PDB file of C-alpha atoms in Angstrom:
ATOM      1  CA  MET A 334      80.723 -83.606  14.845  1.00  0.00           C
ATOM      2  CA  LYS A 335      80.101 -79.873  15.167  1.00  0.00           C
ATOM      3  CA  LYS A 336      78.546 -79.768  11.710  1.00  0.00           C
ATOM      4  CA  THR A 337      76.098 -82.503  12.713  1.00  0.00           C
ATOM      5  CA  LEU A 338      75.298 -80.578  15.893  1.00  0.00           C
ATOM      6  CA  PHE A 339      74.718 -77.434  13.833  1.00  0.00           C
ATOM      7  CA  TYR A 340      72.259 -79.167  11.503  1.00  0.00           C
ATOM      8  CA  ALA A 341      70.534 -80.857  14.450  1.00  0.00           C
ATOM      9  CA  ALA A 342      70.144 -77.448  16.122  1.00  0.00           C
ATOM     10  CA  ILE A 343      68.603 -75.990  12.948  1.00  0.00           C
ATOM     11  CA  ILE A 344      66.195 -78.947  12.635  1.00  0.00           C
ATOM     12  CA  GLY A 345      65.300 -78.716  16.330  1.00  0.00           C
ATOM     13  CA  LEU A 346      64.644 -75.004  15.955  1.00  0.00           C
ATOM     14  CA  VAL A 347      62.390 -75.676  12.950  1.00  0.00           C
ATOM     15  CA  ILE A 348      60.357 -78.186  14.976  1.00  0.00           C
ATOM     16  CA  ILE A 349      60.033 -75.837  17.956  1.00  0.00           C
ATOM     17  CA  VAL A 350      58.996 -72.859  15.802  1.00  0.00           C
ATOM     18  CA  TRP A 351      56.606 -75.111  13.856  1.00  0.00           C
ATOM     19  CA  LEU A 352      54.823 -76.240  17.016  1.00  0.00           C
ATOM     20  CA  VAL A 353      54.730 -72.728  18.502  1.00  0.00           C
ATOM     21  CA  LEU A 354      53.217 -71.339  15.287  1.00  0.00           C
ATOM     22  CA  GLY A 355      50.698 -74.188  15.230  1.00  0.00           C
ATOM     23  CA  CYS A 356      49.712 -73.487  18.849  1.00  0.00           C
ATOM     24  CA  MET A 357      49.345 -69.770  18.182  1.00  0.00           C
ATOM     25  CA  LEU A 358      47.202 -70.314  15.095  1.00  0.00           C
ATOM     26  CA  THR A 359      45.095 -72.880  16.963  1.00  0.00           C
ATOM     27  CA  LEU A 360      44.414 -70.519  19.830  1.00  0.00           C
ATOM     28  CA  ILE A 361      43.717 -67.554  17.532  1.00  0.00           C
ATOM     29  CA  PHE A 362      41.449 -69.213  14.979  1.00  0.00           C
ATOM     30  CA  ASP A 363      40.062 -72.474  16.367  1.00  0.00           C
ATOM     31  CA  GLY A 364      39.691 -72.032  20.103  1.00  0.00           C
ATOM     32  CA  VAL A 365      40.268 -74.979  22.384  1.00  0.00           C
ATOM     33  CA  ASN A 366      37.370 -77.350  21.701  1.00  0.00           C
ATOM     34  CA  ASN A 367      39.621 -80.116  20.417  1.00  0.00           C
ATOM     35  CA  PHE A 368      43.122 -78.734  20.778  1.00  0.00           C
ATOM     36  CA  SER A 369      45.094 -81.744  19.543  1.00  0.00           C
ATOM     37  CA  TYR A 370      43.049 -82.076  16.344  1.00  0.00           C
ATOM     38  CA  ALA A 371      43.218 -78.338  15.638  1.00  0.00           C
ATOM     39  CA  LEU A 372      46.968 -78.283  16.329  1.00  0.00           C
ATOM     40  CA  GLY A 373      47.499 -81.179  13.949  1.00  0.00           C
ATOM     41  CA  SER A 374      45.429 -79.540  11.244  1.00  0.00           C
ATOM     42  CA  TRP A 375      47.397 -76.292  11.529  1.00  0.00           C
ATOM     43  CA  CYS A 376      50.802 -78.002  11.701  1.00  0.00           C
ATOM     44  CA  GLY A 377      49.819 -80.051   8.661  1.00  0.00           C
ATOM     45  CA  GLN A 378      49.600 -76.921   6.529  1.00  0.00           C
ATOM     46  CA  LEU A 379      52.671 -76.543   4.336  1.00  0.00           C
ATOM     47  CA  TYR A 380      52.832 -72.765   4.676  1.00  0.00           C
ATOM     48  CA  VAL A 381      53.244 -73.103   8.461  1.00  0.00           C
ATOM     49  CA  LEU A 382      56.200 -75.432   7.894  1.00  0.00           C
ATOM     50  CA  LEU A 383      57.690 -73.046   5.326  1.00  0.00           C
ATOM     51  CA  LEU A 384      57.311 -70.173   7.758  1.00  0.00           C
ATOM     52  CA  ALA A 385      59.058 -72.206  10.470  1.00  0.00           C
ATOM     53  CA  ILE A 386      61.907 -73.073   8.089  1.00  0.00           C
ATOM     54  CA  GLY A 387      62.301 -69.422   7.125  1.00  0.00           C
ATOM     55  CA  VAL A 388      62.425 -68.300  10.751  1.00  0.00           C
ATOM     56  CA  ALA A 389      64.939 -71.020  11.610  1.00  0.00           C
ATOM     57  CA  LEU A 390      67.133 -69.993   8.676  1.00  0.00           C
ATOM     58  CA  LEU A 391      67.268 -66.480  10.101  1.00  0.00           C
ATOM     59  CA  PHE A 392      68.944 -67.948  13.205  1.00  0.00           C
ATOM     60  CA  ARG A 393      71.802 -69.637  11.323  1.00  0.00           C
ATOM     61  CA  LYS A 394      74.326 -66.925  12.193  1.00  0.00           C
ATOM     62  CA  PRO A 395      73.767 -66.978  16.001  1.00  0.00           C
ATOM     63  CA  LEU A 396      73.666 -70.787  16.052  1.00  0.00           C
ATOM     64  CA  HIS A 397      76.870 -70.996  14.049  1.00  0.00           C
ATOM     65  CA  SER A 398      78.645 -68.587  16.378  1.00  0.00           C
ATOM     66  CA  ILE A 399      77.468 -70.541  19.440  1.00  0.00           C
ATOM     67  CA  ILE A 400      78.455 -73.983  18.122  1.00  0.00           C
ATOM     68  CA  PHE A 401      81.649 -73.178  16.232  1.00  0.00           C
ATOM     69  CA  GLN A 402      82.799 -70.137  18.316  1.00  0.00           C
ATOM     70  CA  GLU A 403      83.496 -68.217  15.129  1.00  0.00           C
ATOM     71  CA  ALA A 404      81.451 -65.736  13.170  1.00  0.00           C
ATOM     72  CA  LYS A 405      80.230 -66.738   9.738  1.00  0.00           C
ATOM     73  CA  GLN A 406      78.090 -64.571   7.530  1.00  0.00           C
ATOM     74  CA  TYR A 407      74.892 -66.059   6.179  1.00  0.00           C
ATOM     75  CA  LYS A 408      72.742 -64.179   3.730  1.00  0.00           C
ATOM     76  CA  SER A 409      69.191 -63.789   4.963  1.00  0.00           C
ATOM     77  CA  LYS A 410      67.748 -63.183   1.494  1.00  0.00           C
ATOM     78  CA  ALA A 411      66.594 -66.788   0.983  1.00  0.00           C
ATOM     79  CA  ALA A 412      65.074 -66.909   4.464  1.00  0.00           C
ATOM     80  CA  LEU A 413      63.190 -63.669   3.845  1.00  0.00           C
ATOM     81  CA  TYR A 414      61.909 -64.947   0.495  1.00  0.00           C
ATOM     82  CA  ILE A 415      60.659 -68.125   2.168  1.00  0.00           C
ATOM     83  CA  ILE A 416      58.996 -66.153   4.967  1.00  0.00           C
ATOM     84  CA  GLY A 417      57.386 -63.758   2.477  1.00  0.00           C
ATOM     85  CA  ALA A 418      56.042 -66.567   0.305  1.00  0.00           C
ATOM     86  CA  ALA A 419      54.730 -68.410   3.376  1.00  0.00           C
ATOM     87  CA  LEU A 420      53.007 -65.279   4.694  1.00  0.00           C
ATOM     88  CA  ILE A 421      51.336 -64.550   1.351  1.00  0.00           C
ATOM     89  CA  TRP A 422      50.254 -68.171   0.951  1.00  0.00           C
ATOM     90  CA  GLY A 423      49.097 -68.389   4.582  1.00  0.00           C
ATOM     91  CA  THR A 424      47.096 -65.180   4.341  1.00  0.00           C
ATOM     92  CA  TRP A 425      45.387 -66.476   1.221  1.00  0.00           C
ATOM     93  CA  MET A 426      44.578 -69.875   2.763  1.00  0.00           C
ATOM     94  CA  ILE A 427      43.310 -68.397   6.035  1.00  0.00           C
ATOM     95  CA  GLY A 428      41.095 -66.026   4.035  1.00  0.00           C
ATOM     96  CA  VAL A 429      39.707 -68.905   2.001  1.00  0.00           C
ATOM     97  CA  LYS A 430      39.097 -70.913   5.179  1.00  0.00           C
ATOM     98  CA  SER A 431      37.303 -67.974   6.825  1.00  0.00           C
ATOM     99  CA  PHE A 432      35.137 -67.367   3.757  1.00  0.00           C
ATOM    100  CA  TYR A 433      34.285 -71.091   3.585  1.00  0.00           C
ATOM    101  CA  ARG A 434      33.156 -71.079   7.218  1.00  0.00           C
ATOM    102  CA  TYR A 435      31.101 -67.920   6.641  1.00  0.00           C
ATOM    103  CA  ALA A 436      29.429 -69.385   3.541  1.00  0.00           C
ATOM    104  CA  GLN A 437      28.770 -72.675   5.308  1.00  0.00           C
ATOM    105  CA  THR A 438      27.156 -70.938   8.303  1.00  0.00           C
ATOM    106  CA  LYS A 439      25.059 -68.722   6.043  1.00  0.00           C
ATOM    107  CA  ALA A 440      23.858 -71.697   3.963  1.00  0.00           C
ATOM    108  CA  LEU A 441      22.985 -73.646   7.104  1.00  0.00           C
ATOM    109  CA  ASN A 442      21.008 -70.718   8.513  1.00  0.00           C
ATOM    110  CA  GLU A 443      19.094 -70.267   5.243  1.00  0.00           C
ATOM    111  CA  TYR A 444      18.331 -74.002   5.134  1.00  0.00           C
ATOM    112  CA  GLN A 445      17.040 -73.980   8.714  1.00  0.00           C
ATOM    113  CA  GLU A 446      14.839 -70.957   8.002  1.00  0.00           C
ATOM    114  CA  SER A 447      13.418 -72.610   4.858  1.00  0.00           C
ATOM    115  CA  ILE A 448      12.405 -75.676   6.869  1.00  0.00           C
ATOM    116  CA  ARG A 449      10.351 -73.609   9.330  1.00  0.00           C
TER     117      ARG A 449
END
């Protein structure tokens, strides 16, 4: 029963971190024009989910000590690898998205000027 509670706590933590990261990215990059759509588009990115899983895996030791009342050592190496990979991938994808928006705006402005 405690093992099930432990896994449920990890999964719940992943979901909470996932939504918080999605909200932060929505507010930083998309504004609040259509918050639910922007939140869904950010939470749908796999690197955001990987980042949430990595952060939740860092909290295994405190969760284990709270649920089982005993200290167990968990190595954080896998969690740090997941977080690092997610940050590199996320930085790349956000850069590509920003460049795409810049190129799209520039092309639209050039098209509008050519019509005049």
